[in-house]
Protein backbone atom coordinates (compact mmCIF):
# COMPACT_ATOMS: atom_id res chain seq x y z
CA UNK A 1 0.00 0.00 0.00
CA UNK A 2 1.40 3.40 -0.95
CA UNK A 3 2.03 6.02 1.74
CA UNK A 4 2.47 9.80 1.94
CA UNK A 5 5.52 11.72 3.08
CA UNK A 6 5.75 15.23 4.56
CA UNK A 7 8.78 17.45 5.01
CA UNK A 8 9.65 20.73 6.70
CA UNK A 9 12.89 22.07 5.22
CA UNK A 10 14.84 24.94 6.73
CA UNK A 11 18.28 26.34 6.06
CA UNK A 12 20.02 24.04 8.56
CA UNK A 13 17.79 21.00 8.98
CA UNK A 14 15.20 19.07 7.02
CA UNK A 15 12.55 17.14 8.93
CA UNK A 16 10.71 14.25 7.29
CA UNK A 17 7.90 11.98 8.42
CA UNK A 18 5.39 9.54 7.03
CA UNK A 19 1.79 10.81 7.08
CA UNK A 20 -0.59 7.96 7.75
CA UNK A 21 -4.01 7.77 9.43
CA UNK A 22 -4.04 11.54 9.89
CA UNK A 23 -0.86 11.49 11.98
CA UNK A 24 2.92 11.78 11.79
CA UNK A 25 5.05 8.64 11.99
CA UNK A 26 8.81 8.06 12.12
CA UNK A 27 10.01 11.68 12.30
CA UNK A 28 13.69 12.10 11.40
CA UNK A 29 15.91 15.19 11.13
CA UNK A 30 18.60 15.54 8.45
CA UNK A 31 21.28 18.29 8.33
CA UNK A 32 20.96 19.83 4.87
CA UNK A 33 24.74 20.31 4.64
CA UNK A 34 25.21 16.53 4.64
CA UNK A 35 23.21 15.96 1.44
CA UNK A 36 23.40 17.31 -2.09
CA UNK A 37 19.64 17.56 -2.61
CA UNK A 38 16.27 16.91 -0.99
CA UNK A 39 15.90 13.83 -3.19
CA UNK A 40 19.07 12.33 -1.75
CA UNK A 41 18.02 13.01 1.84
CA UNK A 42 14.52 11.62 1.24
CA UNK A 43 16.03 8.56 -0.43
CA UNK A 44 18.07 7.88 2.71
CA UNK A 45 15.00 8.46 4.87
CA UNK A 46 12.85 6.07 2.82
CA UNK A 47 15.53 3.39 2.93
CA UNK A 48 15.62 3.68 6.71
CA UNK A 49 11.87 3.08 6.74
CA UNK A 50 12.16 0.06 4.46
CA UNK A 51 10.47 1.85 1.58
CA UNK A 52 11.58 1.85 -2.03
CA UNK A 53 11.11 4.53 -4.68
CA UNK A 54 7.58 4.35 -6.01
CA UNK A 55 6.08 3.34 -2.67
CA UNK A 56 5.34 6.95 -1.76
CA UNK A 57 2.33 8.25 -3.67
CA UNK A 58 2.23 11.83 -2.43
CA UNK A 59 4.68 14.30 -0.89
CA UNK A 60 4.16 17.71 0.70
CA UNK A 61 7.24 19.82 1.43
CA UNK A 62 7.12 23.04 3.43
CA UNK A 63 9.86 25.36 2.17
CA UNK A 64 11.06 28.85 3.11
CA UNK A 65 10.20 31.37 0.40
CA UNK A 66 7.61 32.13 -2.28
CA UNK A 67 6.55 29.01 -4.20
CA UNK A 68 5.91 29.22 -7.93
CA UNK A 69 7.04 27.57 -11.16
CA UNK A 70 8.95 24.32 -11.58
CA UNK A 71 12.17 25.17 -9.76
CA UNK A 72 12.54 26.20 -6.14
CA UNK A 73 15.76 27.48 -4.59
CA UNK A 74 15.99 27.00 -0.85
CA UNK A 75 16.76 29.97 1.37
CA UNK A 76 20.04 29.65 3.33
CA UNK A 77 20.80 26.29 1.73
CA UNK A 78 22.53 24.95 -1.37
CA UNK A 79 19.54 22.75 -2.18
CA UNK A 80 17.41 23.23 -5.28
CA UNK A 81 14.32 21.38 -6.37
CA UNK A 82 12.70 20.86 -9.76
CA UNK A 83 9.17 19.54 -9.36
CA UNK A 84 9.41 17.50 -12.54
CA UNK A 85 12.80 16.00 -11.73
CA UNK A 86 11.81 15.32 -8.11
CA UNK A 87 8.72 13.33 -9.09
CA UNK A 88 10.65 11.38 -11.72
CA UNK A 89 13.55 10.61 -9.39
CA UNK A 90 11.42 9.38 -6.48
CA UNK A 91 8.57 8.05 -8.63
CA UNK A 92 6.06 10.27 -6.83
CA UNK A 93 2.59 10.86 -8.27
CA UNK A 94 1.74 14.07 -6.36
CA UNK A 95 4.12 16.76 -5.08
CA UNK A 96 2.77 19.74 -3.14
CA UNK A 97 5.18 22.58 -2.31
CA UNK A 98 3.95 25.11 0.23
CA UNK A 99 5.48 28.07 2.04
CA UNK A 100 6.91 27.12 5.43
CA UNK A 101 4.64 29.55 7.25
CA UNK A 102 1.61 28.20 5.43
CA UNK A 103 2.54 24.86 6.98
CA UNK A 104 3.21 26.45 10.36
CA UNK A 105 -0.19 28.17 10.33
CA UNK A 106 -1.99 24.94 9.41
CA UNK A 107 -0.03 23.19 12.15
CA UNK A 108 -1.85 25.33 14.70
CA UNK A 109 -4.98 23.29 13.99
CA UNK A 110 -3.21 20.22 15.41
CA UNK A 111 -2.01 21.60 18.74
CA UNK A 112 -2.56 19.63 21.93
CA UNK A 113 -3.37 21.36 25.24
CA UNK A 114 0.11 20.72 26.64
CA UNK A 115 1.76 22.32 23.59
CA UNK A 116 0.66 25.91 24.30
CA UNK A 117 1.12 28.38 27.13
CA UNK A 118 -1.28 31.26 27.73
CA UNK A 119 0.27 34.70 27.27
CA UNK A 120 -2.84 36.91 27.09
CA UNK A 121 -6.20 35.64 28.26
CA UNK A 122 -9.18 35.80 25.97
CA UNK A 123 -11.70 33.88 23.91
CA UNK A 124 -10.93 33.36 20.22
CA UNK A 125 -13.54 34.34 17.67
CA UNK A 126 -13.38 31.28 15.41
CA UNK A 127 -15.09 33.16 12.58
CA UNK A 128 -12.15 35.59 12.35
CA UNK A 129 -8.54 35.08 11.24
CA UNK A 130 -5.79 34.03 13.63
CA UNK A 131 -2.26 35.46 13.44
CA UNK A 132 0.79 33.17 13.49
CA UNK A 133 4.08 34.95 14.14
CA UNK A 134 7.48 33.40 14.71
CA UNK A 135 10.90 34.90 15.48
CA UNK A 136 13.57 32.42 14.42
CA UNK A 137 16.30 32.68 11.80
CA UNK A 138 14.00 35.37 10.38
CA UNK A 139 10.52 36.56 11.33
CA UNK A 140 7.67 34.59 9.83
CA UNK A 141 4.11 35.87 9.78
CA UNK A 142 1.08 33.95 8.55
CA UNK A 143 -2.70 34.00 8.77
CA UNK A 144 -5.04 31.11 9.54
CA UNK A 145 -8.73 31.16 8.67
CA UNK A 146 -11.25 28.44 9.45
CA UNK A 147 -13.54 27.50 6.55
CA UNK A 148 -15.82 25.17 8.51
CA UNK A 149 -16.15 21.38 8.31
CA UNK A 150 -12.57 20.93 9.58
CA UNK A 151 -11.09 22.83 6.63
CA UNK A 152 -8.65 25.72 6.90
CA UNK A 153 -7.04 28.32 4.69
CA UNK A 154 -3.52 29.54 5.47
CA UNK A 155 -2.40 32.78 3.85
CA UNK A 156 1.36 33.23 3.53
CA UNK A 157 2.85 36.69 3.40
CA UNK A 158 5.99 38.67 4.05
CA UNK A 159 4.81 40.41 7.21
CA UNK A 160 8.20 40.00 8.83
CA UNK A 161 9.52 42.71 6.51
CA UNK A 162 7.15 45.49 7.54
CA UNK A 163 8.76 48.53 9.16
CA UNK A 164 9.65 48.12 12.83
CA UNK A 165 7.03 50.03 14.89
CA UNK A 166 8.13 52.24 17.78
CA UNK A 167 6.07 53.47 20.72
CA UNK A 168 8.45 55.61 22.77
CA UNK A 169 11.43 57.95 22.48
CA UNK A 170 13.66 55.15 23.76
CA UNK A 171 12.45 52.77 21.05
CA UNK A 172 12.93 55.47 18.42
CA UNK A 173 16.53 55.93 19.59
CA UNK A 174 17.14 52.18 19.45
CA UNK A 175 15.68 51.99 15.96
CA UNK A 176 17.86 54.86 14.80
CA UNK A 177 20.99 53.25 16.29
CA UNK A 178 20.25 50.05 14.38
CA UNK A 179 19.52 52.01 11.19
CA UNK A 180 23.05 53.42 11.26
CA UNK A 181 24.28 49.87 10.56
CA UNK A 182 21.48 48.35 8.51
CA UNK A 183 19.73 51.19 6.72
CA UNK A 184 16.09 50.14 6.55
CA UNK A 185 14.90 48.60 9.82
CA UNK A 186 12.22 45.98 9.31
CA UNK A 187 10.54 44.00 12.07
CA UNK A 188 12.78 41.04 11.13
CA UNK A 189 15.88 43.21 11.53
CA UNK A 190 15.23 43.08 15.28
CA UNK A 191 12.81 40.19 15.82
CA UNK A 192 15.07 37.28 14.86
CA UNK A 193 18.11 35.50 16.23
CA UNK A 194 20.46 37.93 14.52
CA UNK A 195 18.17 40.78 15.51
CA UNK A 196 18.72 39.99 19.18
CA UNK A 197 22.40 40.74 18.66
CA UNK A 198 21.63 43.98 16.76
CA UNK A 199 19.38 45.07 19.61
CA UNK A 200 22.12 44.32 22.13
CA UNK A 201 24.70 46.40 20.26
CA UNK A 202 22.25 49.28 19.87
CA UNK A 203 21.47 49.36 23.60
CA UNK A 204 25.16 49.13 24.47
CA UNK A 205 25.92 52.04 22.13
CA UNK A 206 23.13 54.22 23.56
CA UNK A 207 24.02 53.55 27.19
CA UNK A 208 27.82 53.50 26.90
CA UNK A 209 28.32 49.82 27.68
CA UNK A 210 31.24 47.92 26.17
CA UNK A 211 29.66 44.92 24.36
CA UNK A 212 30.99 41.63 25.73
CA UNK A 213 28.43 39.18 24.32
CA UNK A 214 28.91 37.91 20.80
CA UNK A 215 26.00 35.58 19.99
CA UNK A 216 22.23 35.46 20.54
CA UNK A 217 22.74 32.37 22.73
CA UNK A 218 25.16 34.29 24.96
CA UNK A 219 22.65 37.14 25.34
CA UNK A 220 19.89 34.73 26.29
CA UNK A 221 22.12 32.89 28.75
CA UNK A 222 23.26 36.17 30.34
CA UNK A 223 19.65 37.31 30.73
CA UNK A 224 18.72 34.03 32.38
CA UNK A 225 21.57 34.72 34.84
CA UNK A 226 20.23 38.23 35.60
CA UNK A 227 22.71 40.31 33.59
CA UNK A 228 21.03 43.75 33.59
CA UNK A 229 21.96 44.73 30.01
CA UNK A 230 20.92 41.35 28.61
CA UNK A 231 17.67 41.54 30.58
CA UNK A 232 16.91 44.93 29.01
CA UNK A 233 17.61 43.49 25.55
CA UNK A 234 15.17 40.62 26.12
CA UNK A 235 12.56 42.98 27.57
CA UNK A 236 12.81 45.31 24.57
CA UNK A 237 12.71 42.37 22.16
CA UNK A 238 9.43 41.24 23.76
CA UNK A 239 7.97 44.75 23.60
CA UNK A 240 8.79 45.12 19.91
CA UNK A 241 7.21 41.71 19.27
CA UNK A 242 4.07 42.85 21.08
CA UNK A 243 3.80 45.92 18.85
CA UNK A 244 4.23 43.91 15.64
CA UNK A 245 1.76 41.23 16.75
CA UNK A 246 -0.82 43.88 17.72
CA UNK A 247 -0.41 45.61 14.36
CA UNK A 248 -1.16 42.34 12.60
CA UNK A 249 -4.31 41.81 14.63
CA UNK A 250 -5.53 45.27 13.65
CA UNK A 251 -4.62 44.79 9.98
CA UNK A 252 -6.25 41.37 9.63
CA UNK A 253 -9.08 41.70 12.12
CA UNK A 254 -7.28 38.83 13.79
CA UNK A 255 -9.57 38.22 16.72
CA UNK A 256 -9.11 34.49 16.22
CA UNK A 257 -6.03 34.86 18.43
CA UNK A 258 -2.27 35.04 18.09
CA UNK A 259 0.08 32.05 18.04
CA UNK A 260 3.72 32.80 18.82
CA UNK A 261 5.98 30.18 17.27
CA UNK A 262 9.62 29.88 16.24
CA UNK A 263 12.80 28.95 18.04
CA UNK A 264 13.70 32.21 19.80
CA UNK A 265 11.02 32.88 22.43
CA UNK A 266 10.96 29.37 24.01
CA UNK A 267 14.62 29.87 25.01
CA UNK A 268 13.53 32.51 27.51
CA UNK A 269 9.87 31.63 27.95
CA UNK A 270 9.59 32.67 31.61
CA UNK A 271 11.14 36.08 30.93
CA UNK A 272 8.77 36.49 27.99
CA UNK A 273 5.71 35.69 30.08
CA UNK A 274 6.75 38.33 32.64
CA UNK A 275 7.70 40.93 30.01
CA UNK A 276 5.95 43.98 28.65
CA UNK A 277 4.75 42.03 25.60
CA UNK A 278 1.08 42.21 26.63
CA UNK A 279 1.23 45.94 27.36
CA UNK A 280 2.84 46.70 23.99
CA UNK A 281 0.46 44.32 22.21
CA UNK A 282 -2.53 46.35 23.40
CA UNK A 283 -0.90 49.81 23.16
CA UNK A 284 -2.87 51.05 20.15
CA UNK A 285 -4.24 54.40 21.27
CA UNK A 286 -7.91 54.79 20.40
CA UNK A 287 -7.98 51.17 19.17
CA UNK A 288 -6.51 49.62 22.32
CA UNK A 289 -9.92 48.24 23.32
CA UNK A 290 -9.99 46.21 20.09
CA UNK A 291 -7.09 44.11 21.44
CA UNK A 292 -8.86 43.34 24.71
CA UNK A 293 -9.93 39.72 24.88
CA UNK A 294 -7.75 38.61 21.95
CA UNK A 295 -5.96 35.52 23.24
CA UNK A 296 -2.24 35.03 22.70
CA UNK A 297 -0.53 31.66 23.04
CA UNK A 298 3.13 30.62 23.10
CA UNK A 299 3.49 27.42 21.12
CA UNK A 300 5.92 24.79 22.38
CA UNK A 301 5.08 21.97 19.93
CA UNK A 302 8.13 20.49 18.25
CA UNK A 303 6.82 19.56 14.80
CA UNK A 304 4.09 22.07 13.92
CA UNK A 305 5.53 22.57 10.42
CA UNK A 306 5.35 18.86 9.69
CA UNK A 307 1.84 18.62 11.11
CA UNK A 308 0.77 21.52 8.92
CA UNK A 309 2.31 19.91 5.84
CA UNK A 310 0.20 16.85 6.61
CA UNK A 311 -2.96 18.96 6.89
CA UNK A 312 -2.15 20.71 3.60
CA UNK A 313 -1.56 17.42 1.82
CA UNK A 314 -4.72 15.88 3.22
CA UNK A 315 -6.82 18.86 2.10
CA UNK A 316 -5.22 18.91 -1.38
CA UNK A 317 -5.80 15.19 -1.95
CA UNK A 318 -9.40 15.47 -0.72
CA UNK A 319 -10.08 18.18 -3.31
CA UNK A 320 -8.86 15.88 -6.10
CA UNK A 321 -10.57 12.75 -4.80
PDB file of N, CA and C in Angstrom, residues 313-321:
ATOM      1  N   UNK A 313      -1.514  18.538   2.756  1.00  0.00           N
ATOM      2  CA  UNK A 313      -1.562  17.418   1.819  1.00  0.00           C
ATOM      3  C   UNK A 313      -2.924  16.732   1.871  1.00  0.00           C
ATOM      4  N   UNK A 314      -3.430  16.540   3.064  1.00  0.00           N
ATOM      5  CA  UNK A 314      -4.724  15.878   3.223  1.00  0.00           C
ATOM      6  C   UNK A 314      -5.827  16.679   2.540  1.00  0.00           C
ATOM      7  N   UNK A 315      -5.802  18.011   2.723  1.00  0.00           N
ATOM      8  CA  UNK A 315      -6.822  18.858   2.096  1.00  0.00           C
ATOM      9  C   UNK A 315      -6.680  18.863   0.586  1.00  0.00           C
ATOM     10  N   UNK A 316      -5.441  18.889   0.076  1.00  0.00           N
ATOM     11  CA  UNK A 316      -5.224  18.906  -1.376  1.00  0.00           C
ATOM     12  C   UNK A 316      -5.688  17.615  -2.015  1.00  0.00           C
ATOM     13  N   UNK A 317      -5.387  16.492  -1.393  1.00  0.00           N
ATOM     14  CA  UNK A 317      -5.799  15.193  -1.953  1.00  0.00           C
ATOM     15  C   UNK A 317      -7.314  15.031  -1.898  1.00  0.00           C
ATOM     16  N   UNK A 318      -7.940  15.575  -0.843  1.00  0.00           N
ATOM     17  CA  UNK A 318      -9.402  15.474  -0.724  1.00  0.00           C
ATOM     18  C   UNK A 318     -10.093  16.251  -1.834  1.00  0.00           C
ATOM     19  N   UNK A 319      -9.489  17.375  -2.261  1.00  0.00           N
ATOM     20  CA  UNK A 319     -10.075  18.178  -3.309  1.00  0.00           C
ATOM     21  C   UNK A 319     -10.021  17.455  -4.663  1.00  0.00           C
ATOM     22  N   UNK A 320      -9.019  16.574  -4.827  1.00  0.00           N
ATOM     23  CA  UNK A 320      -8.863  15.880  -6.104  1.00  0.00           C
ATOM     24  C   UNK A 320      -9.418  14.452  -6.060  1.00  0.00           C
ATOM     25  N   UNK A 321     -10.039  14.116  -4.930  1.00  0.00           N
ATOM     26  CA  UNK A 321     -10.568  12.754  -4.804  1.00  0.00           C
ATOM     27  C   UNK A 321     -11.798  12.568  -5.691  1.00  0.00           C
TER      28      UNK A 321
END
